[in-house]
CSV table of C-alpha atoms in Angstrom, one decimal:
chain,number,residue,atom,x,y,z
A,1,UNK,CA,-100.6,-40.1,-21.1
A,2,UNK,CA,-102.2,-41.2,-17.7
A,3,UNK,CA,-103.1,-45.4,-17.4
A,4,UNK,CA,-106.7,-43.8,-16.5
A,5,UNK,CA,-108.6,-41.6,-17.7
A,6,UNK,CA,-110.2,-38.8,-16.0
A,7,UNK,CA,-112.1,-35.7,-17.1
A,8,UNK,CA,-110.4,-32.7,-17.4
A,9,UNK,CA,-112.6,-30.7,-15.5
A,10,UNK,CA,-115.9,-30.6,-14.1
A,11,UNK,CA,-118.1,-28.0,-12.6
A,12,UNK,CA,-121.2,-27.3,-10.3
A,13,UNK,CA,-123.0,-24.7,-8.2
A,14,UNK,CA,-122.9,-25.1,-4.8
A,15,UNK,CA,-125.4,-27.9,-3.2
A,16,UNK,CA,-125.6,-30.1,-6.7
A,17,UNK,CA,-124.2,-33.2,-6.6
A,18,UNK,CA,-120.8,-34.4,-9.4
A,19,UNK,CA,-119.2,-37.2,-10.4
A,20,UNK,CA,-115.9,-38.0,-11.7
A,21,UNK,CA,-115.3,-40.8,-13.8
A,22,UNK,CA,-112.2,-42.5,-14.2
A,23,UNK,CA,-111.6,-45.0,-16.9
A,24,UNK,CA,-109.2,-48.1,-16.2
A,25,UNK,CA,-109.1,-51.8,-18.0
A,26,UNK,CA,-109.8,-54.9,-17.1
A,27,UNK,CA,-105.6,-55.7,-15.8
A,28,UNK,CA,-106.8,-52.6,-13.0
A,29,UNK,CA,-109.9,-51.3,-12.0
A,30,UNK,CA,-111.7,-53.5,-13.9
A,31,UNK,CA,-110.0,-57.0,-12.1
A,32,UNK,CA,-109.3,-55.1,-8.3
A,33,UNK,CA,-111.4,-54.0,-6.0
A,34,UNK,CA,-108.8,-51.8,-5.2
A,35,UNK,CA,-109.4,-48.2,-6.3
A,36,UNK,CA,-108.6,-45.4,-4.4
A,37,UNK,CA,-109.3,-41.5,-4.8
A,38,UNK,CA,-107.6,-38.3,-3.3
A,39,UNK,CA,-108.2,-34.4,-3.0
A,40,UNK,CA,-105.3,-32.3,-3.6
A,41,UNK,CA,-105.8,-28.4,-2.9
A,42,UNK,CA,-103.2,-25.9,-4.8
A,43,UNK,CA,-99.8,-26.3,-3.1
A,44,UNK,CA,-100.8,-29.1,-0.8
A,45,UNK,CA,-100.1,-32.8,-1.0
A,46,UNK,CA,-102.9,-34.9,-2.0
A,47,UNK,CA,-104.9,-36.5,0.3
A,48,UNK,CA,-106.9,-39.9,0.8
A,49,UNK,CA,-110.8,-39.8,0.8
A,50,UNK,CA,-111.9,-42.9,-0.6
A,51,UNK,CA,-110.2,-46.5,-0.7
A,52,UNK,CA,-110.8,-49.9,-2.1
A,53,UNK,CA,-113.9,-48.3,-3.7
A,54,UNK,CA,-116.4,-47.4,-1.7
A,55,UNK,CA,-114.4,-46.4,1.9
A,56,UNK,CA,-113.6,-43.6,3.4
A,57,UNK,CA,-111.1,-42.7,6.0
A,58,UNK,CA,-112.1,-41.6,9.2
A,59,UNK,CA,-112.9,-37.7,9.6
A,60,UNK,CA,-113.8,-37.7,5.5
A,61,UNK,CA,-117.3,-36.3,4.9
A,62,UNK,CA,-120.2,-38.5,4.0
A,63,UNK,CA,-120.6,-36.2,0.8
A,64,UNK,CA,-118.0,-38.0,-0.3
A,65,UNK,CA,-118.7,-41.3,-2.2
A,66,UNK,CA,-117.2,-44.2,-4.4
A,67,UNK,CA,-118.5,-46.9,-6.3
A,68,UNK,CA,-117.3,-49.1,-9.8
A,69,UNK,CA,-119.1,-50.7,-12.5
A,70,UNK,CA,-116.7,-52.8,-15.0
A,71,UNK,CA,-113.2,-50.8,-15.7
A,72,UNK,CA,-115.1,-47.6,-14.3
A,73,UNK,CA,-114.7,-46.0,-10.9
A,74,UNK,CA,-116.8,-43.1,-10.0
A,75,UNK,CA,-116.5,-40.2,-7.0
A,76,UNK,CA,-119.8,-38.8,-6.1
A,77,UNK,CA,-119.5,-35.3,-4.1
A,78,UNK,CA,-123.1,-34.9,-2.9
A,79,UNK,CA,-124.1,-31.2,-1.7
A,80,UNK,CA,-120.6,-29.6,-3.1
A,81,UNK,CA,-119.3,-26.6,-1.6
A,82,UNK,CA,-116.9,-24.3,-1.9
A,83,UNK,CA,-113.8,-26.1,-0.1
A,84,UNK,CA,-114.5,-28.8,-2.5
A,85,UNK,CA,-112.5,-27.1,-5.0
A,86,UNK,CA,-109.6,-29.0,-6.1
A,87,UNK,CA,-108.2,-31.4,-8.4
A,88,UNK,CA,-109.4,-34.7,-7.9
A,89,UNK,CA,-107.2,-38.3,-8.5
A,90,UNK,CA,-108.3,-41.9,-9.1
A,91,UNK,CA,-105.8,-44.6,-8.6
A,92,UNK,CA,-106.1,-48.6,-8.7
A,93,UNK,CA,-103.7,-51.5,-8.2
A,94,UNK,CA,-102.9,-53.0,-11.4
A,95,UNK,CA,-101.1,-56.2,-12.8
A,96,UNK,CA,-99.1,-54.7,-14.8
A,97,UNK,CA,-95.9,-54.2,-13.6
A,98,UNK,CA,-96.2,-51.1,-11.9
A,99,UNK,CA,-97.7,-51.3,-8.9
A,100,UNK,CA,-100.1,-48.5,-9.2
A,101,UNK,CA,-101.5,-46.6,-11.8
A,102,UNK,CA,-102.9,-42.9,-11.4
A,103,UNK,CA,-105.7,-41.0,-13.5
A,104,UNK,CA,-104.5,-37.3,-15.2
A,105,UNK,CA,-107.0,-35.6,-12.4
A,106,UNK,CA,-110.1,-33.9,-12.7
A,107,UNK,CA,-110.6,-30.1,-11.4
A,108,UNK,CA,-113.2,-29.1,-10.0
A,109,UNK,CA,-114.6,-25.8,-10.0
A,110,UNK,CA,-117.5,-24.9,-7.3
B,1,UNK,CA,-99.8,-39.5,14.4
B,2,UNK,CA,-97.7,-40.8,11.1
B,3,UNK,CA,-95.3,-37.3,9.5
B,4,UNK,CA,-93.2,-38.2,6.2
B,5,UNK,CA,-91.1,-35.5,5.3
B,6,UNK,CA,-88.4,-35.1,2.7
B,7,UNK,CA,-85.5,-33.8,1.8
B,8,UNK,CA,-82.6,-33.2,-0.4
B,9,UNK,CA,-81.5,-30.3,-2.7
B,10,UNK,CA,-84.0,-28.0,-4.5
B,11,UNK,CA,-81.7,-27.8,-7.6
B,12,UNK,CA,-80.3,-30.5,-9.7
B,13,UNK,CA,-77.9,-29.9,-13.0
B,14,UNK,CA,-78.7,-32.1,-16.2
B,15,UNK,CA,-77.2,-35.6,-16.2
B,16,UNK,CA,-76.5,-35.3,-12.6
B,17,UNK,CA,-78.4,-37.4,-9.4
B,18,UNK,CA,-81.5,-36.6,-7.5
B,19,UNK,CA,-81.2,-37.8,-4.0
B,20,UNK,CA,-84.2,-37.2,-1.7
B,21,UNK,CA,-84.8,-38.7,2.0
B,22,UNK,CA,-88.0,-38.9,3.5
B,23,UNK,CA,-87.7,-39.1,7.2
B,24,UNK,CA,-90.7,-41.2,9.0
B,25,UNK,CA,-91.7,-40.5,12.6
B,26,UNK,CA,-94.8,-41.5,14.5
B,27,UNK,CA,-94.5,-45.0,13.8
B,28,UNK,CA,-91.4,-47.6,12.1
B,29,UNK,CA,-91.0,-48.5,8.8
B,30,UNK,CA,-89.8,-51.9,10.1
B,31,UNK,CA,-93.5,-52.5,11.9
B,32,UNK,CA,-94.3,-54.5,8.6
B,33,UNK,CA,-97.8,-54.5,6.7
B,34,UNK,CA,-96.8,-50.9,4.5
B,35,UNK,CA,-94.4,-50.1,2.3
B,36,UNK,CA,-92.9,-47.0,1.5
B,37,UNK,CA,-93.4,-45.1,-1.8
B,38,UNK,CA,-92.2,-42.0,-3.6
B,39,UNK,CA,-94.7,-40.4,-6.5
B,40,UNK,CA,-94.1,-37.2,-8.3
B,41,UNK,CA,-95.8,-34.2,-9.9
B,42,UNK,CA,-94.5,-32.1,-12.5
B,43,UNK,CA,-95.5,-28.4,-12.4
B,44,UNK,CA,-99.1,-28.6,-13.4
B,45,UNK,CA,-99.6,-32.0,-14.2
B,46,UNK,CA,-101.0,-34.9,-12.4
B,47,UNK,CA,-99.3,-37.9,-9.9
B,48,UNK,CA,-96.7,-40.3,-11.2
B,49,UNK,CA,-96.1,-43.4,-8.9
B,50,UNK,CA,-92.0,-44.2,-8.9
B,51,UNK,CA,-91.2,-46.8,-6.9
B,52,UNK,CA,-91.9,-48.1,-3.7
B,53,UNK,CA,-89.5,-49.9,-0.7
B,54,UNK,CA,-90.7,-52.9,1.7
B,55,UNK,CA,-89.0,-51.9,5.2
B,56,UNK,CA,-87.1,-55.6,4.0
B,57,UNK,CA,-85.5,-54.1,1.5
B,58,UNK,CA,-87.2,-55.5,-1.6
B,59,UNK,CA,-87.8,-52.5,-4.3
B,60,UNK,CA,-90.7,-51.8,-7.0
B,61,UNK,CA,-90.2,-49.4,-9.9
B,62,UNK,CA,-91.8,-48.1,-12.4
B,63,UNK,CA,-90.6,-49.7,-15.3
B,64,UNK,CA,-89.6,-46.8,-17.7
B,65,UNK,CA,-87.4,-45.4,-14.5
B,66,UNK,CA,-85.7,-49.2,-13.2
B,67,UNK,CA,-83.1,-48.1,-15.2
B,68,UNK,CA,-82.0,-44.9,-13.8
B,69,UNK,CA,-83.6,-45.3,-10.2
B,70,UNK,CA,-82.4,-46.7,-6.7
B,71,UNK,CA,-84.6,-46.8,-3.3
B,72,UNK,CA,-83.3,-48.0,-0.4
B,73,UNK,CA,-84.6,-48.2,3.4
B,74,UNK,CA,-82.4,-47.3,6.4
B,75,UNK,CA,-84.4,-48.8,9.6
B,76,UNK,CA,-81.8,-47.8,12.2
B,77,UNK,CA,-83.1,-44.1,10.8
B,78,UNK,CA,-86.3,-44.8,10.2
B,79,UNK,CA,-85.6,-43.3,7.0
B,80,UNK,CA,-85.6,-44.2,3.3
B,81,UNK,CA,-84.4,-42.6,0.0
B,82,UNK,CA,-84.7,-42.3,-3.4
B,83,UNK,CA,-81.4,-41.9,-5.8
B,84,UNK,CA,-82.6,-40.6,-9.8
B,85,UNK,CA,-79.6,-40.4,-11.9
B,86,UNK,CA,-79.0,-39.0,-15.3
B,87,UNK,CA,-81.5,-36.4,-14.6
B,88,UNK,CA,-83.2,-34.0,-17.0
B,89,UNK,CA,-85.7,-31.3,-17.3
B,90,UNK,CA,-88.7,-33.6,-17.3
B,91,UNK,CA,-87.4,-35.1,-13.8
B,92,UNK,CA,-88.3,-31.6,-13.0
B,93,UNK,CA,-91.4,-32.1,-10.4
B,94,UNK,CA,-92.9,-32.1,-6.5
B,95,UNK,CA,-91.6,-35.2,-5.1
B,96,UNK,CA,-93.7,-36.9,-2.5
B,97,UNK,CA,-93.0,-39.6,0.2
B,98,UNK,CA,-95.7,-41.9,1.1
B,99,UNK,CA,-96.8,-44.6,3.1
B,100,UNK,CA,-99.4,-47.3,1.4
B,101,UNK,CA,-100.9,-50.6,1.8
B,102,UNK,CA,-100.5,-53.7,-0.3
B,103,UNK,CA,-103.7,-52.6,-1.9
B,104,UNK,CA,-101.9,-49.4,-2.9
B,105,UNK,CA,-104.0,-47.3,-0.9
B,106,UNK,CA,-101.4,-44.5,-0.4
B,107,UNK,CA,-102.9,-43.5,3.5
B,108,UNK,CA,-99.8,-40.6,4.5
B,109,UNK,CA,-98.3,-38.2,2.4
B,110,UNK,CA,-95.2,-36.1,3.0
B,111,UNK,CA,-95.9,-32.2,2.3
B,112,UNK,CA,-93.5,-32.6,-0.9
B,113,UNK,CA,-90.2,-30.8,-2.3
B,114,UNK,CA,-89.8,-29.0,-5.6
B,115,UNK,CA,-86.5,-30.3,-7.3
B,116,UNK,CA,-85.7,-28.4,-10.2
B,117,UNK,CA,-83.1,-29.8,-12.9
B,118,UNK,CA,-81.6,-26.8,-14.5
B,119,UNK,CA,-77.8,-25.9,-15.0
């Protein structure tokens, strides 16, 4: 069992707008503003595209968007399209005593 | 431009040791500011953060795998490693090298190896 929670899965036609949830508590997400998100496509290694919440790396689309209320981060994929199809992780720094905690991943299917 | 890449053998037997390297170019692990992580994916599943190595030496581990893991750092290389023992079947996953922040904000990825544990 993942320290965050993600969806499963989540699904939209192509132009629509999605967001992924992901679920911490208050010793992670919820205390840090900290929280970072990466794409991983089938066989590849996962990359960055959004840190400490709301940035994103240089030469990541604009579609691409964080934010946070409470112990919940959110991605927001405006305008999705078809290369936006992969599995999708949150992760946050945490107290605990790991450094790092990941979500279970979302896929999403365009 | 920052390249991780690792390396080590594919195939482990049960109760034996995992050893992987992950060999940094494009920039020194002793520049400071970063440390240097490993995280792991079983087949189908999601990303497990391990353990990560300050180019000092001082180690972080995930607590259910202090017992059984070792990371060191090998500057003169630019190099650092990762040493699993008493492996099993659920050690069975991708293992990634990465670089990240003190925010955790893992920035550079190595492409991963598949290390099977199987007699």
């Amino acid at each position: 069992q993942s320290a965050l929670t993600q969806p499963a899965s989540v699904s939209g036609s192509p132009g629509q707008s999605i967001t992924i949830s992901c679920i911490g508590t208050s010793s992670d997400i919820g205390h840090y503003d900290y929280v970072s998100w990466y794409q991983q496509h089938p066989g590849k290694a996962p990359q960055l595209i959004i840190y400490h919440v709301v940035n994103r790396p240089s030469g990541v689309s604009n579609r691409f968007s964080g934010s946070k209320s409470g112990n919940t981060a959110s991605l927001t994929i405006s305008g999705i399209q078809a290369e936006d199809e992969a599995d999708y992780y949150c992760s946050s720094y945490t107290s605990s005593s790991a450094l790092v905690v990941f979500g279970g991943g979302t896929k999403l299917a365009v | 431009q920052l390249q991780l890449q690792e390396s080590g053998p594919g195939l482990v037997k049960p109760s034996e040791t995992l050893s992987l390297t992950c060999t940094v170019s494009g920039d020194s692990i002793s520049s400071g500011s970063y440390y240097w992580g490993w995280i792991r994916q079983p087949p189908g599943k999601g990303l497990e953060w391990i353990g990560s190595i300050y180019y000092s030496g001082t180690t972080y581990y995930k607590p259910s795998l202090k017992s059984r893991l070792t990371i060191s750092v090998d500057t003169s290389e630019n190099q650092f490693s990762l040493r699993l023992n008493s492996v099993t079947a659920a050690d069975t996953a991708v293992y990634y090298c990465a670089r990240h922040l003190p925010t955790r904000t893992f920035e550079y990825w190595g492409q991963g190896t598949l290390v099977t544990v199987s007699s």
